[in-house]
Amino acid sequence: MTHLQGKTVVITGASSGLGYEMARLAAKEGARLVLLARRLERLELLKETIESDCGVSDVLIYSVDVSNKNDVEKVFAEILSRCGQIDVLINNAGFGVFDYAHEARWEETEAMFQVNVLGLIACTQMVMPYMQARQSGHIINIASQAGKMATPKSSVYAATKHAVLGYTNSLRMELARDGVYVTAVNPGPIATDFFTTADPSGAYAKNVGRWMLQPEKVAKAIIQVIGTNKREINLPKWMNAGSIFYTLFPRVVERVGRKAFFKK
């Protein structure tokens, strides 16, 4: 018996990258998976792969845009009706666009907040009452090291991740009274197709390529802490140490690291 045996785990943004790897590992741990993303065809392929590789036959998939609150409410109502309960919610859906603040397009700014922040809150609000009533559950929000230390050309993206961390930290204290765990995940850059949208030029991915995390490693760290009262996951450790140093000595970090920060 594995630690997720029989648990219903909902993952948003599950069609590729980190979401894909978390889904695969959760299935191997015995979870009953519910996978959400906009791209239904990618979800169908993921469902086939997981059911074949992991010997399961009950992976549920839903096409949903988390920025649409009505769609979120409809889908989660159906999930709760079919599954009875949701034990774990992993809010993974999100995207970024790297632009200088004065060049940021309003439609992209609005879309990032709709998906990264409001979509995450909408999904969370759909599961909270049920977890509180059962006095158990785990909500995992994928934030970013950018939510701890902003850098040039990521002002809007960093702002959304700062918002995610603020929401998560408050939520953690509120739900602790009800026995519900809340974990923030703050990874550095991950080798996924995130950068296809964030930086079409490929410059940033090239500059930080040697430091990029592999999605399998991040996914493993997340799946391992499900069901434990883990406050945060910070990867890589050296980058998180930089974020802590920045909190203590912001002027020093901004002055010394200015040249490196502009490599986007």
Short mmCIF file of C-alpha atoms in Angstrom, two decimals:
data_model
loop_
_atom_site.label_atom_id
_atom_site.label_comp_id
_atom_site.label_asym_id
_atom_site.label_seq_id
_atom_site.Cartn_x
_atom_site.Cartn_y
_atom_site.Cartn_z
CA MET A 1 0.00 0.00 0.00
CA THR A 2 1.40 3.39 -0.97
CA HIS A 3 0.72 6.64 0.84
CA LEU A 4 -1.86 7.90 -1.69
CA GLN A 5 -3.76 4.63 -2.03
CA GLY A 6 -7.44 5.43 -2.57
CA LYS A 7 -6.95 9.20 -2.25
CA THR A 8 -8.58 11.47 -4.82
CA VAL A 9 -5.96 13.88 -6.14
CA VAL A 10 -6.95 16.78 -8.41
CA ILE A 11 -4.19 18.41 -10.46
CA THR A 12 -4.75 21.53 -12.56
CA GLY A 13 -2.50 22.30 -15.51
CA ALA A 14 -1.90 18.57 -15.80
CA SER A 15 -1.41 18.18 -19.53
CA SER A 16 2.35 18.72 -19.68
CA GLY A 17 5.52 19.57 -17.79
CA LEU A 18 5.37 19.51 -14.01
CA GLY A 19 1.66 18.64 -14.01
CA TYR A 20 2.30 15.61 -16.20
CA GLU A 21 5.10 14.34 -13.95
CA MET A 22 3.07 14.83 -10.76
CA ALA A 23 0.18 12.92 -12.29
CA ARG A 24 2.41 10.02 -13.29
CA LEU A 25 4.04 9.76 -9.84
CA ALA A 26 0.74 10.15 -7.96
CA ALA A 27 -0.73 7.29 -9.99
CA LYS A 28 2.20 5.07 -9.01
CA GLU A 29 1.46 5.93 -5.39
CA GLY A 30 -2.08 4.61 -5.76
CA ALA A 31 -3.96 7.89 -6.15
CA ARG A 32 -7.27 8.21 -7.93
CA LEU A 33 -6.39 10.93 -10.38
CA VAL A 34 -8.51 13.80 -11.64
CA LEU A 35 -6.61 15.79 -14.24
CA LEU A 36 -7.61 19.25 -15.41
CA ALA A 37 -6.25 21.34 -18.28
CA ARG A 38 -7.45 23.28 -21.28
CA ARG A 39 -5.98 20.90 -23.87
CA LEU A 40 -8.26 17.86 -23.90
CA GLU A 41 -6.23 15.99 -26.51
CA ARG A 42 -3.13 16.19 -24.31
CA LEU A 43 -5.13 14.98 -21.31
CA GLU A 44 -6.42 12.03 -23.31
CA LEU A 45 -2.87 11.01 -24.21
CA LEU A 46 -1.78 11.40 -20.59
CA LYS A 47 -4.72 9.31 -19.40
CA GLU A 48 -3.81 6.51 -21.84
CA THR A 49 -0.16 6.61 -20.81
CA ILE A 50 -0.85 6.52 -17.07
CA GLU A 51 -3.46 3.80 -17.29
CA SER A 52 -1.10 1.68 -19.40
CA ASP A 53 2.09 2.28 -17.42
CA CYS A 54 0.61 2.27 -13.92
CA GLY A 55 -2.06 -0.39 -14.33
CA VAL A 56 -4.95 1.87 -13.36
CA SER A 57 -8.26 2.33 -15.16
CA ASP A 58 -10.09 5.17 -13.49
CA VAL A 59 -8.20 8.37 -14.38
CA LEU A 60 -10.70 11.18 -14.83
CA ILE A 61 -9.95 14.08 -17.17
CA TYR A 62 -11.72 17.41 -17.69
CA SER A 63 -11.07 20.23 -20.09
CA VAL A 64 -11.37 23.45 -18.11
CA ASP A 65 -10.03 26.98 -18.22
CA VAL A 66 -9.43 27.88 -14.58
CA SER A 67 -9.76 31.57 -15.39
CA ASN A 68 -13.46 30.96 -16.07
CA LYS A 69 -15.13 30.71 -12.65
CA ASN A 70 -18.35 29.24 -14.04
CA ASP A 71 -16.41 26.43 -15.72
CA VAL A 72 -14.48 25.78 -12.51
CA GLU A 73 -17.67 25.54 -10.45
CA LYS A 74 -19.31 23.20 -12.97
CA VAL A 75 -16.32 20.87 -13.23
CA PHE A 76 -15.65 20.66 -9.49
CA ALA A 77 -19.33 19.98 -8.81
CA GLU A 78 -19.12 17.04 -11.21
CA ILE A 79 -15.89 15.79 -9.66
CA LEU A 80 -17.40 15.87 -6.17
CA SER A 81 -20.51 14.13 -7.44
CA ARG A 82 -18.50 11.32 -9.05
CA CYS A 83 -15.75 10.93 -6.46
CA GLY A 84 -17.55 11.88 -3.26
CA GLN A 85 -14.60 13.86 -1.96
CA ILE A 86 -11.32 15.51 -2.95
CA ASP A 87 -8.41 14.66 -0.67
CA VAL A 88 -5.69 16.66 -2.40
CA LEU A 89 -5.80 19.70 -4.68
CA ILE A 90 -2.63 20.69 -6.52
CA ASN A 91 -3.02 24.13 -8.08
CA ASN A 92 -0.46 23.88 -10.85
CA ALA A 93 -2.09 25.79 -13.73
CA GLY A 94 -0.21 28.95 -14.60
CA PHE A 95 1.90 30.73 -17.19
CA GLY A 96 4.21 33.70 -17.55
CA VAL A 97 5.24 36.24 -20.15
CA PHE A 98 8.58 37.99 -19.72
CA ASP A 99 8.46 41.64 -20.77
CA TYR A 100 9.74 44.90 -19.40
CA ALA A 101 7.05 46.57 -17.31
CA HIS A 102 6.54 49.40 -19.79
CA GLU A 103 6.09 46.88 -22.63
CA ALA A 104 3.67 44.53 -20.85
CA ARG A 105 0.49 44.07 -22.85
CA TRP A 106 -2.68 44.56 -20.86
CA GLU A 107 -4.40 41.44 -22.19
CA GLU A 108 -1.44 39.30 -21.10
CA THR A 109 -1.26 41.04 -17.73
CA GLU A 110 -4.94 40.38 -17.13
CA ALA A 111 -4.68 36.78 -18.33
CA MET A 112 -1.77 36.04 -15.97
CA PHE A 113 -3.71 37.28 -12.96
CA GLN A 114 -6.84 35.44 -14.10
CA VAL A 115 -5.05 32.10 -14.39
CA ASN A 116 -2.21 32.30 -11.86
CA VAL A 117 -4.14 33.99 -9.04
CA LEU A 118 -7.90 34.08 -9.52
CA GLY A 119 -8.04 30.62 -11.08
CA LEU A 120 -6.07 29.19 -8.19
CA ILE A 121 -8.40 30.87 -5.68
CA ALA A 122 -11.50 29.68 -7.55
CA CYS A 123 -10.34 26.04 -7.47
CA THR A 124 -9.35 26.32 -3.81
CA GLN A 125 -12.72 27.74 -2.82
CA MET A 126 -14.44 24.75 -4.42
CA VAL A 127 -12.68 22.23 -2.17
CA MET A 128 -12.21 24.14 1.09
CA PRO A 129 -15.68 23.67 2.62
CA TYR A 130 -15.55 19.91 2.10
CA MET A 131 -12.06 19.55 3.53
CA GLN A 132 -13.01 21.69 6.53
CA ALA A 133 -16.11 19.60 7.14
CA ARG A 134 -14.05 16.38 7.07
CA GLN A 135 -11.20 17.96 9.08
CA SER A 136 -8.68 16.65 6.56
CA GLY A 137 -7.19 17.41 3.19
CA HIS A 138 -4.17 18.96 1.53
CA ILE A 139 -3.96 22.00 -0.76
CA ILE A 140 -0.69 22.49 -2.64
CA ASN A 141 -0.12 25.74 -4.51
CA ILE A 142 2.63 25.98 -7.09
CA ALA A 143 4.18 29.41 -6.61
CA SER A 144 7.75 30.29 -7.61
CA GLN A 145 11.04 31.66 -6.38
CA ALA A 146 9.89 34.70 -8.38
CA GLY A 147 7.29 35.17 -5.65
CA LYS A 148 10.14 35.71 -3.19
CA MET A 149 12.57 37.68 -5.32
CA ALA A 150 11.43 39.58 -8.40
CA THR A 151 13.79 40.30 -11.27
CA PRO A 152 13.65 42.53 -14.36
CA LYS A 153 11.34 41.50 -17.22
CA SER A 154 9.12 39.48 -14.88
CA SER A 155 7.26 42.23 -13.03
CA VAL A 156 3.75 40.97 -13.79
CA TYR A 157 4.59 37.28 -13.43
CA ALA A 158 6.40 37.95 -10.15
CA ALA A 159 3.44 39.98 -8.94
CA THR A 160 1.11 37.02 -9.54
CA LYS A 161 3.40 34.68 -7.63
CA HIS A 162 3.76 37.16 -4.76
CA ALA A 163 -0.05 37.12 -4.65
CA VAL A 164 -0.10 33.32 -4.62
CA LEU A 165 2.32 33.22 -1.70
CA GLY A 166 0.33 35.82 0.25
CA TYR A 167 -2.88 33.90 -0.29
CA THR A 168 -1.24 30.58 0.58
CA ASN A 169 0.33 31.86 3.79
CA SER A 170 -2.97 33.27 5.02
CA LEU A 171 -4.85 30.15 3.97
CA ARG A 172 -2.41 27.93 5.83
CA MET A 173 -3.08 29.67 9.14
CA GLU A 174 -6.85 29.65 8.63
CA LEU A 175 -7.11 25.98 7.68
CA ALA A 176 -4.71 24.77 10.36
CA ARG A 177 -7.64 25.00 12.78
CA ASP A 178 -9.49 22.47 10.63
CA GLY A 179 -6.72 19.95 10.16
CA VAL A 180 -6.20 20.85 6.50
CA TYR A 181 -2.61 21.14 5.28
CA VAL A 182 -1.49 23.93 2.93
CA THR A 183 1.87 23.83 1.16
CA ALA A 184 3.55 26.39 -1.11
CA VAL A 185 5.97 25.14 -3.76
CA ASN A 186 8.62 27.64 -4.84
CA PRO A 187 10.75 26.25 -7.65
CA GLY A 188 13.30 28.08 -9.72
CA PRO A 189 13.21 27.65 -13.51
CA ILE A 190 12.05 24.22 -14.61
CA ALA A 191 12.91 22.60 -17.95
CA THR A 192 9.39 22.59 -19.40
CA ASP A 193 7.55 24.31 -22.26
CA PHE A 194 6.77 27.19 -19.85
CA PHE A 195 9.51 29.19 -21.56
CA THR A 196 7.98 28.74 -25.01
CA THR A 197 5.39 31.30 -23.92
CA ALA A 198 7.41 33.20 -21.34
CA ASP A 199 10.39 33.91 -23.60
CA PRO A 200 9.88 32.96 -27.27
CA SER A 201 13.37 34.26 -28.10
CA GLY A 202 14.92 31.45 -26.03
CA ALA A 203 17.47 33.82 -24.51
CA TYR A 204 16.49 33.27 -20.88
CA ALA A 205 16.33 29.48 -21.19
CA LYS A 206 19.78 29.54 -22.80
CA ASN A 207 21.25 31.76 -20.08
CA VAL A 208 19.93 29.70 -17.16
CA GLY A 209 19.92 26.29 -18.83
CA ARG A 210 22.62 24.83 -16.61
CA TRP A 211 20.61 25.73 -13.49
CA MET A 212 17.22 24.52 -14.67
CA LEU A 213 15.43 21.95 -12.55
CA GLN A 214 14.16 18.74 -14.09
CA PRO A 215 10.37 18.41 -13.72
CA GLU A 216 10.71 14.84 -12.46
CA LYS A 217 12.76 16.01 -9.47
CA VAL A 218 10.29 18.75 -8.54
CA ALA A 219 7.31 16.42 -8.98
CA LYS A 220 8.90 13.80 -6.72
CA ALA A 221 9.49 16.36 -3.97
CA ILE A 222 5.84 17.44 -4.14
CA ILE A 223 4.27 13.98 -4.22
CA GLN A 224 6.42 12.86 -1.28
CA VAL A 225 5.03 15.55 1.07
CA ILE A 226 1.34 14.92 0.38
CA GLY A 227 -0.36 14.17 3.67
CA THR A 228 2.36 15.85 5.73
CA ASN A 229 2.28 19.29 7.33
CA LYS A 230 4.98 20.73 5.08
CA ARG A 231 4.95 24.52 4.96
CA GLU A 232 7.05 25.08 1.83
CA ILE A 233 9.11 23.28 -0.76
CA ASN A 234 11.94 25.45 -2.08
CA LEU A 235 14.07 24.31 -5.00
CA PRO A 236 16.92 24.56 -5.72
CA LYS A 237 18.23 25.17 -2.23
CA TRP A 238 20.94 27.60 -3.34
CA MET A 239 18.38 29.78 -5.09
CA ASN A 240 16.17 29.82 -2.02
CA ALA A 241 19.21 30.84 0.04
CA GLY A 242 19.54 33.77 -2.37
CA SER A 243 15.91 34.69 -1.76
CA ILE A 244 16.46 34.66 1.99
CA PHE A 245 19.58 36.80 1.62
CA TYR A 246 17.59 39.19 -0.56
CA THR A 247 14.96 39.56 2.17
CA LEU A 248 17.69 40.53 4.62
CA PHE A 249 19.89 42.62 2.33
CA PRO A 250 17.84 43.73 -0.69
CA ARG A 251 20.06 46.65 -1.72
CA VAL A 252 23.18 44.49 -1.74
CA VAL A 253 21.56 41.75 -3.84
CA GLU A 254 20.05 44.21 -6.33
CA ARG A 255 23.40 45.97 -6.77
CA VAL A 256 25.60 42.88 -7.00
CA GLY A 257 23.18 40.79 -9.04
CA ARG A 258 21.92 43.50 -11.39
CA LYS A 259 23.85 42.26 -14.44
CA ALA A 260 22.75 38.65 -13.95
CA PHE A 261 19.13 39.65 -13.33
CA PHE A 262 18.89 41.26 -16.75
CA LYS A 263 19.78 38.01 -18.55
CA LYS A 264 16.24 37.44 -19.78
#
